[in-house]
Every structure is written in C-alpha cells, then in structure tokens.
CSV table of C-alpha atoms in Angstrom, one decimal:
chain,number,residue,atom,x,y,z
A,214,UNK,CA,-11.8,-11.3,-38.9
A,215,UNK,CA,-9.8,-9.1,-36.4
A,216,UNK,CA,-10.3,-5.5,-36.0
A,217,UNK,CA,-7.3,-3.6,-36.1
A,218,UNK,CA,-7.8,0.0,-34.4
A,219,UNK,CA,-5.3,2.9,-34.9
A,220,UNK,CA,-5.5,5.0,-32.2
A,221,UNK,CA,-3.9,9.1,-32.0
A,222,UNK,CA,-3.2,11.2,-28.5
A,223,UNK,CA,-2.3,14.4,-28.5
A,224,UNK,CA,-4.4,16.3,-26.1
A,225,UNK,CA,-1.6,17.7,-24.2
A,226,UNK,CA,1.9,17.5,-23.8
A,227,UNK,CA,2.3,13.7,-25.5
A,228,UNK,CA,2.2,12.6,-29.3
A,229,UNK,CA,1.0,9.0,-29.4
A,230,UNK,CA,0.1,6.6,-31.5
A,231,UNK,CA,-0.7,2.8,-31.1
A,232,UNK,CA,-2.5,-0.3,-33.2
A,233,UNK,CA,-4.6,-2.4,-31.4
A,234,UNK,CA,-6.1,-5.8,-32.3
A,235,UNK,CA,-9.7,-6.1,-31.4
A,236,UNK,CA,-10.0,-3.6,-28.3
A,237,UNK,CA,-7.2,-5.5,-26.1
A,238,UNK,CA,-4.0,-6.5,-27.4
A,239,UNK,CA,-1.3,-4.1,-28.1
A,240,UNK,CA,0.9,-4.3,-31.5
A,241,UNK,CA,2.5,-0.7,-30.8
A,242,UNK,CA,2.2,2.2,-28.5
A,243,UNK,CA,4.5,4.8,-29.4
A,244,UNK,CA,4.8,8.1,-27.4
A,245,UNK,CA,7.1,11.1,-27.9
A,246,UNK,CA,6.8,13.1,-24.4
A,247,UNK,CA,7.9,17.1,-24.2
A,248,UNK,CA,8.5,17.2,-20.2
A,249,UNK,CA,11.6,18.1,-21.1
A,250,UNK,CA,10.7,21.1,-23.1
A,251,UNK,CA,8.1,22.0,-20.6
A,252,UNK,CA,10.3,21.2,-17.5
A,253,UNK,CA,12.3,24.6,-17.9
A,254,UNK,CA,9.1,26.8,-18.1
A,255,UNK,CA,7.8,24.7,-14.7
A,256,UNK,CA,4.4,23.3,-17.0
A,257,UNK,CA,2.7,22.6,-20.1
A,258,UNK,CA,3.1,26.3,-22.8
A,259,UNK,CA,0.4,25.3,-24.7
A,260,UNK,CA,1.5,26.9,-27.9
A,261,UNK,CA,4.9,24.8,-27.7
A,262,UNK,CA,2.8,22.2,-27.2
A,263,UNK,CA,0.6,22.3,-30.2
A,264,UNK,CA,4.1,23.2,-32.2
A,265,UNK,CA,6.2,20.5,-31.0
A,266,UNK,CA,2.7,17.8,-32.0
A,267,UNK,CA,3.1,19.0,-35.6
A,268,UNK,CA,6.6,18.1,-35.7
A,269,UNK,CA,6.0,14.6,-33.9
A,270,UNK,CA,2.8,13.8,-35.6
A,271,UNK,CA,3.7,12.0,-38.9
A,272,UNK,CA,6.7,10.5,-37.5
A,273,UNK,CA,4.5,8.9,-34.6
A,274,UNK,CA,2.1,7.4,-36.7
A,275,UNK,CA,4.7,5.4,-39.2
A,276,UNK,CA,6.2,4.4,-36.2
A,277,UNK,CA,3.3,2.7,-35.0
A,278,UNK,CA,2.5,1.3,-38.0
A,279,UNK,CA,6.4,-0.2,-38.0
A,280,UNK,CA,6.0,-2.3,-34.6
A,281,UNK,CA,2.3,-3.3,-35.1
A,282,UNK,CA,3.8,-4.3,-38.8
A,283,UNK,CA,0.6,-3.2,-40.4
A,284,UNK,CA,0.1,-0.6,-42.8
A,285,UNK,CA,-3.0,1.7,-43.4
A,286,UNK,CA,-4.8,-1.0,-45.6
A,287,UNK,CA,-4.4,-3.3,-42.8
A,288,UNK,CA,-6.9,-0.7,-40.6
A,289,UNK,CA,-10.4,-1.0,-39.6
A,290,UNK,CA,-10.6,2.8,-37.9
A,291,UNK,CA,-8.7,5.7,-36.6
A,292,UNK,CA,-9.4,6.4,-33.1
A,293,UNK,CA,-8.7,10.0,-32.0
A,294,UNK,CA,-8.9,12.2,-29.2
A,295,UNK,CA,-11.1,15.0,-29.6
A,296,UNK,CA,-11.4,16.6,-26.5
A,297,UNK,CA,-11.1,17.5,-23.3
A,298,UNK,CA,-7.7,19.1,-23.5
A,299,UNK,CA,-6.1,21.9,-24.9
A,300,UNK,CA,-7.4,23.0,-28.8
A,301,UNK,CA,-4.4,23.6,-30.3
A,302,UNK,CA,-3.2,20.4,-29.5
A,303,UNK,CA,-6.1,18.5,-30.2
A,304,UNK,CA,-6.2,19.9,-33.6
A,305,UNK,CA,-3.3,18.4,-34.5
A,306,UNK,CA,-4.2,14.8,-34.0
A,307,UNK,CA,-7.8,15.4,-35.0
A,308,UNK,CA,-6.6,17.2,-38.6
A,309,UNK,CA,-3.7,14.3,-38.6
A,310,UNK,CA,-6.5,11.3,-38.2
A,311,UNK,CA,-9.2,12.8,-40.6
A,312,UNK,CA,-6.5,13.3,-43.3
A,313,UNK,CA,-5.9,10.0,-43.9
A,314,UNK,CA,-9.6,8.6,-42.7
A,315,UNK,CA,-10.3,10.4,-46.0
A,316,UNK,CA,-7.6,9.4,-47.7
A,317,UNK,CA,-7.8,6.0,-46.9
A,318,UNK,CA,-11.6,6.0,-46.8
A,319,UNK,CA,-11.2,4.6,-43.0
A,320,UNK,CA,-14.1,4.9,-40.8
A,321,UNK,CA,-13.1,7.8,-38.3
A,322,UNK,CA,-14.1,7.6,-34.6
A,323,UNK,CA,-13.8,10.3,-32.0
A,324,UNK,CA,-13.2,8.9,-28.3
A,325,UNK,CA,-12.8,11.3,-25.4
A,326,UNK,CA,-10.1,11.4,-23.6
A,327,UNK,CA,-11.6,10.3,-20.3
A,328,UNK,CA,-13.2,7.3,-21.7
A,329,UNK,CA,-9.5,6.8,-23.0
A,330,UNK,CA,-8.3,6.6,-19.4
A,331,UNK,CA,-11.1,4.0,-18.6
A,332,UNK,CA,-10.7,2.5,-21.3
A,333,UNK,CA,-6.9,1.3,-20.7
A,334,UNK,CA,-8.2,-1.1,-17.8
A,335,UNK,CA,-9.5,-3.6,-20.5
A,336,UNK,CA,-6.1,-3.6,-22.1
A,337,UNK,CA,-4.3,-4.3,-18.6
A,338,UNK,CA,-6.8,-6.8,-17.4
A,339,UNK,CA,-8.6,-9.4,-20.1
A,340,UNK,CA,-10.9,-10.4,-17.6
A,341,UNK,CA,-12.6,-7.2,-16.5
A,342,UNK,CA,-15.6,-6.6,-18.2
A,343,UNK,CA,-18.6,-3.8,-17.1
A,344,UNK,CA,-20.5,-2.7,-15.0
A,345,UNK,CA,-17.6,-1.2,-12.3
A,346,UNK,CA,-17.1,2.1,-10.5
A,347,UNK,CA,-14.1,4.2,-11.8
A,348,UNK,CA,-12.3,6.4,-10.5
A,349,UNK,CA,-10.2,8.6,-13.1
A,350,UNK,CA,-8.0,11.2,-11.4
A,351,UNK,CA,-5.1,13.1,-13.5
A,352,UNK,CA,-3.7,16.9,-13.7
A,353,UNK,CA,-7.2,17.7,-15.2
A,354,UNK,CA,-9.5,15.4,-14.1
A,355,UNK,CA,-11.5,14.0,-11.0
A,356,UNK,CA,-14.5,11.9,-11.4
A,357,UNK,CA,-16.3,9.1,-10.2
A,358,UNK,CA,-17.6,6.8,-13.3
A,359,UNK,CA,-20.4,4.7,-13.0
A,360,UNK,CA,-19.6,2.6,-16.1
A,361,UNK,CA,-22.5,0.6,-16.6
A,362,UNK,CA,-21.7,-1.2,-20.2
A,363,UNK,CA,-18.7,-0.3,-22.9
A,364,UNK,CA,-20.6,3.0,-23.8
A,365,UNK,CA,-22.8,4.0,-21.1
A,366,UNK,CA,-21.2,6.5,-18.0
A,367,UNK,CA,-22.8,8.0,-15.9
A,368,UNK,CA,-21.2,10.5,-13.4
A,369,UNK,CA,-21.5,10.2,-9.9
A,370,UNK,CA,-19.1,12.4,-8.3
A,371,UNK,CA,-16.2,15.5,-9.9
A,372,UNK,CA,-14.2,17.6,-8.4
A,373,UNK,CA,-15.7,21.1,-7.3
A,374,UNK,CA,-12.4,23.3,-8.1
A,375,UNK,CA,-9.0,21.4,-8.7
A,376,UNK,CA,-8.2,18.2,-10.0
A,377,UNK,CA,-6.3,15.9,-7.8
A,378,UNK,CA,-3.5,16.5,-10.1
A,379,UNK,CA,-3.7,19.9,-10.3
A,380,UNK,CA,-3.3,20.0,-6.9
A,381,UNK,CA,-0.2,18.1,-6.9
A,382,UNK,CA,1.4,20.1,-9.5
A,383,UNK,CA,0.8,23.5,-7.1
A,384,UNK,CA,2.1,21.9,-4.2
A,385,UNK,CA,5.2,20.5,-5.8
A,386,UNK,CA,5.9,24.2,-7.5
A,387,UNK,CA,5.4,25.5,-4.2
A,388,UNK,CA,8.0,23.1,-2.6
A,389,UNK,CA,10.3,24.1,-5.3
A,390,UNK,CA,10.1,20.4,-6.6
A,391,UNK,CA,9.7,21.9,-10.3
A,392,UNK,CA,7.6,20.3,-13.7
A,393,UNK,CA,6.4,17.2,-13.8
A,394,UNK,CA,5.0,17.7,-10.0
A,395,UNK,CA,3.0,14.3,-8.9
A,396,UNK,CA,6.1,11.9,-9.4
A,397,UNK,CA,8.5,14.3,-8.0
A,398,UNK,CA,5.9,14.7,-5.1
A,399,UNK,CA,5.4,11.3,-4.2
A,400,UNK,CA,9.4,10.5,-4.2
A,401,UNK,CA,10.0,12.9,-1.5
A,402,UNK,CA,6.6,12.2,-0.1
A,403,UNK,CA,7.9,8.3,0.5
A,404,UNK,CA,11.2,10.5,3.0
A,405,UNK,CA,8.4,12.0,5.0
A,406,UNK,CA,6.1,10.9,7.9
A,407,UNK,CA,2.1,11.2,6.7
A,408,UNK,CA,0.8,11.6,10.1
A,409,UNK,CA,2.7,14.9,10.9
A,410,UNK,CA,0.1,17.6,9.6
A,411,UNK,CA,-3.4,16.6,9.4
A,412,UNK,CA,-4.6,18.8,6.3
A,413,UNK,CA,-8.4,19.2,5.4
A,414,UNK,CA,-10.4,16.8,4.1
A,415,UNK,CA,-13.3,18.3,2.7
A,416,UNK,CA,-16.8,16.5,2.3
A,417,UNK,CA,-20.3,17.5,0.7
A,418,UNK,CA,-23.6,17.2,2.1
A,419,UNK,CA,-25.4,17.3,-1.5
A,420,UNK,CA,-23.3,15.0,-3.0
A,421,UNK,CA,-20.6,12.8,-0.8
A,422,UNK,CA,-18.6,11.6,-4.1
A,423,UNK,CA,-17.5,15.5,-4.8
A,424,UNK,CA,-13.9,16.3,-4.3
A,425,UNK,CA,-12.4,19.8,-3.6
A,426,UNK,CA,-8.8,20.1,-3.7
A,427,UNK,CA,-8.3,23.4,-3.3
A,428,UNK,CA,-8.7,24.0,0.5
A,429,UNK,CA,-5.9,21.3,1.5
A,430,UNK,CA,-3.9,22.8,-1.2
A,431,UNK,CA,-4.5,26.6,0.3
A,432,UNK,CA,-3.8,24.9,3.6
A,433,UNK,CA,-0.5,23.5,3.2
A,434,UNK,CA,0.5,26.9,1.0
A,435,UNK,CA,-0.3,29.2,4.8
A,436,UNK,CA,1.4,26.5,6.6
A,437,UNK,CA,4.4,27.2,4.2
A,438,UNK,CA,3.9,30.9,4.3
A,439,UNK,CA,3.7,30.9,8.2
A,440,UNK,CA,7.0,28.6,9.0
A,441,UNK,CA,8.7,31.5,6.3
A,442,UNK,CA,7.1,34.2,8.5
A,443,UNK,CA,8.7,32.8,12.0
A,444,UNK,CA,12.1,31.7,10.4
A,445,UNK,CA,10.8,27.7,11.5
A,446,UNK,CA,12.4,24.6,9.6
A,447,UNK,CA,10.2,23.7,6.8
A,448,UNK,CA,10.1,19.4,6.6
A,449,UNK,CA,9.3,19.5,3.3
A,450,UNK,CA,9.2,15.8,3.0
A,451,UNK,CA,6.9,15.3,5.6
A,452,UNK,CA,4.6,18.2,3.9
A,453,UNK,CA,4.6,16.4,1.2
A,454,UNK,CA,3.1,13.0,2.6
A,455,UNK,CA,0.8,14.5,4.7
A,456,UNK,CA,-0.8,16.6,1.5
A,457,UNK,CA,-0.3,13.3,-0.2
A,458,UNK,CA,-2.2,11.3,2.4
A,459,UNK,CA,-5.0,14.0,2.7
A,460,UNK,CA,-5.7,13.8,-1.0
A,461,UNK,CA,-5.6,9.8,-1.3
A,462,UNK,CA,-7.9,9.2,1.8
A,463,UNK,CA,-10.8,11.3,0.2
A,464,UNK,CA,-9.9,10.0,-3.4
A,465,UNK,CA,-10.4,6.7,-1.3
A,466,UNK,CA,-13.3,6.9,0.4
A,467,UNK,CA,-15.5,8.7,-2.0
A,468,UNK,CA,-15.0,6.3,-4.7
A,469,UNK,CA,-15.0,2.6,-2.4
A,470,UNK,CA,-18.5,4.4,-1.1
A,471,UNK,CA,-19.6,5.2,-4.8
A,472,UNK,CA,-18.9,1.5,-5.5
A,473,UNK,CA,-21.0,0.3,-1.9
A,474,UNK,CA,-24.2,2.5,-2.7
A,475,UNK,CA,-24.0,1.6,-6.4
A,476,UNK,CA,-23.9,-2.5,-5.2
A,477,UNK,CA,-21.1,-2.4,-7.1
A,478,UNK,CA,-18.0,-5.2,-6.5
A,479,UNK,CA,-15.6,-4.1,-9.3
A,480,UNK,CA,-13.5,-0.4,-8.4
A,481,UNK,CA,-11.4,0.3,-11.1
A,482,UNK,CA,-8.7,3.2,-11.2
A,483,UNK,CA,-7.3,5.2,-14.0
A,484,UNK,CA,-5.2,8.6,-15.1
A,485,UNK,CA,-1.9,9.8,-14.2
A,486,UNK,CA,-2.6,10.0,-10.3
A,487,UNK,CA,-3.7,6.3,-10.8
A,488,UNK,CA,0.2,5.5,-11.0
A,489,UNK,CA,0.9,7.0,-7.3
A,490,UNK,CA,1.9,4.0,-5.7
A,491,UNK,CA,0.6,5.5,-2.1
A,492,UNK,CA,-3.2,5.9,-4.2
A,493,UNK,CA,-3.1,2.1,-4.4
A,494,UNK,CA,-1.7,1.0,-1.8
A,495,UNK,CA,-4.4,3.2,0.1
A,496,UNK,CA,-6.9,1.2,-2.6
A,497,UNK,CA,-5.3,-2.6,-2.0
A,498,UNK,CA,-6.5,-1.7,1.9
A,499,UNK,CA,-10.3,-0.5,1.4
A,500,UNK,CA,-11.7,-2.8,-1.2
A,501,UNK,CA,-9.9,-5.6,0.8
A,502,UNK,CA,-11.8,-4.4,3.9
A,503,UNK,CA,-14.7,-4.2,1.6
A,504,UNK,CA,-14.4,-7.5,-0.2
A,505,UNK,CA,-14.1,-5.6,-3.4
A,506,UNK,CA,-11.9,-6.3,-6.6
A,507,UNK,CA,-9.6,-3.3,-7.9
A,508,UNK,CA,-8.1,-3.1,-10.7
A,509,UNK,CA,-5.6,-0.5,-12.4
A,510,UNK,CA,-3.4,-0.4,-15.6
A,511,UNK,CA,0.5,-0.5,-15.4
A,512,UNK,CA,1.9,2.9,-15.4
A,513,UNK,CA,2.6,3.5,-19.0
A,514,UNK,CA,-1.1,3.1,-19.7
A,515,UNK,CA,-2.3,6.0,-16.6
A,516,UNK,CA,-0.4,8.7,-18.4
A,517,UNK,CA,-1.8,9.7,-21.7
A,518,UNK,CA,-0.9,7.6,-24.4
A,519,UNK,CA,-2.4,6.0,-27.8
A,520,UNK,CA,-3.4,2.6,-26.6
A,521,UNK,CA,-6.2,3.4,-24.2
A,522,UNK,CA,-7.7,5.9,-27.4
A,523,UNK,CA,-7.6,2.7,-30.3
A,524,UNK,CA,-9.2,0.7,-27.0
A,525,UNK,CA,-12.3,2.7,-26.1
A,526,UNK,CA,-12.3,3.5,-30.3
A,527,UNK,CA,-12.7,0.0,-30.7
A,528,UNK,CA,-15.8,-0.6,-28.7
A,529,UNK,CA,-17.3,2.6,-30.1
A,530,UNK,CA,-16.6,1.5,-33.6
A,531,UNK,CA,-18.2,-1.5,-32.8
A,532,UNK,CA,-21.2,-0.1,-31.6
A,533,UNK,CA,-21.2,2.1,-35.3
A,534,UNK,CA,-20.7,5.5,-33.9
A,535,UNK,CA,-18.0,6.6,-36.6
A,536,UNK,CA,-17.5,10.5,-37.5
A,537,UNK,CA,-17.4,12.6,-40.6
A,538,UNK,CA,-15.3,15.0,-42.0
A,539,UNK,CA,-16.8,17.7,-40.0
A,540,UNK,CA,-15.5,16.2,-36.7
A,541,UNK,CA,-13.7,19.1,-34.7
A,542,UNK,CA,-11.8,19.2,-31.4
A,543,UNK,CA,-13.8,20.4,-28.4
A,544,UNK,CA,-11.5,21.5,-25.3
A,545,UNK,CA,-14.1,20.9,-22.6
A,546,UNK,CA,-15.6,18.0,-24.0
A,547,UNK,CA,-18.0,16.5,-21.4
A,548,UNK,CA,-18.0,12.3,-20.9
C-alpha cells in the first residue's frame, strides 16, 4: 500500500505545500512566493512574512490536494517544517499541519528544514541512496553533511559567521543589484571576468571543512569603498564574479575533501546556492578530477518548497518518529 505524504513549508518567505507518494514521486508541489512584496523593502520583513503565510496557508493546501487528486482521507502523515527559520512564520505551517493532524487523526511529523534540503536529492535522483557527503548552502545555511543512512547526520563542517547566501545577498545590496541577491548576482557575475580580483579565501586549522564568509564579503565592500574614495570606475560585473568565484572554490574544496577523508564516492548538493549554475559547474570539475558522483536537484527543488519536507517526512514516518499535539516551532533548530 503506498504512503502518501503531505508535506507544509513555510519557514520563510514561501507558502508550500506538496503530496508525495512513498518518499519520491511528486503528485503536487504548490508554492506561493512573496519576492515581490519583499523586493521593495530589499529582504525578507519577517512580520509581512508571517502575515502574508496566514493568508496563503489554506489556499496552499487545497491546492495541493487538487493536483495530487487526493484528499485528506487519502493521507498517511503531514510533514511540516518546524524549524530553523523565522517563528512567526513557522507557526503558521506548524498550527496549520497540527490542526488538521488532529482533526483528521493523521500522524504528524516534524522535519527540519535542512534535512528538507537533503532530502529533495532522493526526489530528483531515484537511484541515490545513502551514505553521501552533502553539501547544503542557502541565505541561512552552510554545512557539510555526513549523511550516513535516511536519519543519521552528522556534521562535519558550518560556516563560522555568514552563510554563503548571506553573503551573496550583502554583496548584491552593496552593488545596488536589490532583493532577491544570489540570482541577480550570478547574472551579472556571468558579464564579468573571475580572475580580475583575487578575494580571500579563508581556511581553518581546527577544522578544514569550516567556511567564513564574512572576510571576502568585508573585502570586496573596502574595495568598493576605496574605488568611491579615488573617483576609479567600479566593474561591477567583474566584482561580482570574482566574489562569486572566491565563495564557490572554498564551497568546493571543503566539501570534495569532506567526501575524500570520509572515503566517501557520492557528493551531493542542496539549498538555494545549490541552483548557481557557476557552484556546479565548479562541482562537475572536482568530483570528475576526483572520480566522484554528484548529484543535485533541479532548481525548483534548491529553493524552499513543500516537496523536499513530505520527502524527508516520509522516511521519518517510516522510521515511527511522529509528533503530538505539543509540537512547537523552534527558530534555531539544530540538524
């Protein structure tokens, strides 16, 4: 008998929902995205955001339930985000899920958002199974997963300060780009040369899989500051490749080294950074050189969305970890 899994997003700035049949194979994935309500304000307000997930909420859900052309009988669990992300926003899909978990009597299951991320590589690739190295970068996240089964992580390496797509964000403000910075970054990033600055790369003796953002991100911002300060041209095309480049080399490296020392031959990517098509390409080179296998979702599936939630809900239904009515959102949930 197939499991069908609804899964609910709303840890940030999207309302999703989606229905998936037994972990892998998508009936719906329906998001409603506010860029363009945040675009104006140059980010995410979370208080609009947790306003404009109330409104979406319902209306998400019966859409989902419309293209998978299931209704709530027809479900085997609710898969929600809990955390990390921002409270108010989780709230609404964690109230929205255990309202009708009770009212349905439908198991409940509470997935974090990162395992989400990971989690959308089974959906995009049928074949890949664990153990694997993972790399999930986004606008809050940077960490090197060791994901040795379904349900078992273990974190090798995290950012010290920004995540990767933090950093992108700043430097695409700072170039006057505007809201949502990584795509608008790597278009004009693909007009400029990425050899023309060499910005720091930073590394750690005590653990080489850490990433710090935050002194190439400082870097380029003086650079900026000093070309304003002697009236000289500022290339902002090839600023932004060069940051671009600086970023995906140590992404790069820490994460094909993670996957060497760990005798690992699967590297998998995931997140919103995950969709920069310079990030993979820079991939596609190193675990060629390294006679490694990548793998990475298509891009609707790096960005937050509903899918990758019912997925990694699916396996931890299976395994019989299901909440209770007590479940609560936790904003810095840890993986």
């Amino acid at each position: 008998m197939s499991n069908l899994i609804l899964g609910i997003e709303s840890s940030c700035d999207e309302t999703a929902a989606a229905v998936i049949k037994d972990g892998r194979t998508v009936l719906s994935n329906v998001i409603s995205s506010q860029i363009d309500i945040h675009e104006k304000y140059g980010g995410v307000v979370p208080e609009i955001a947790s306003r404009n997930h109330i409104l979406n909420i319902s209306s998400v859900i019966d859409e989902a339930l419309v293209q998978a052309e299931v209704s709530l009988d027809d479900i085997s669990a609710i898969a929600v985000t809990y955390g990390p992300g921002l409270i108010g926003a989780l709230l609404v899909g964690v109230s929205s899920a255990k309202a009708i978990a009770s009212a349905k009597n439908i198991p409940l299951v509470a997935v974090n958002h990162i395992h989400g991320h990971i989690a959308a590589n089974y959906i995009a690739h049928s074949d890949l199974t664990p153990p694997f190295v993972c790399l999930v970068a986004s606008g809050g996240h940077s960490h090197i997963v060791l994901v040795s089964d379904y349900m078992k992580f273990k974190i090798l390496g995290r950012t010290r300060d920004d995540a990767a797509g933090e950093a992108f964000d700043k430097i695409a403000r700072v170039l006057g780009l505007g809201y949502p910075g990584g795509p608008k970054l790597e278009k004009l990033a693909k007009e400029g040369n990425e050899n023309t600055f060499s910005f720091p790369r930073v590394e750690f003796a005590d653990n080489p899989y850490d990433f710090s953002f935050s002194g190439v991100k400082t870097a380029v911002i003086n650079h900026l500051h000093k070309c304003t300060q002697k009236g000289e041209t500022i290339n902002s095309a090839d600023i932004a490749a060069s940051f671009q480049k600086a970023v995906t080399d140590v992404l790069t490296k820490n994460t094909i080294s993670a996957a060497i020392d760990n005798k690992m031959d699967k590297v998998v990517l995931a997140g919103g950074v995950s969709a920069n098509t310079a990030l993979r390409r820079s991939f596609e080179t190193a675990a060629k050189e390294n006679g490694l296998k990548l793998y990475y979702p298509e891009s609707v599936l790096c960005t937050d969305n509903a899918a990758m939630i019912a997925c990694a809900g699916y396996y931890k239904f299976l395994s019989g970890e299901v909440s209770d009515s007590t479940l609560n959102a936790v904003a810095n949930l840890k993986l």
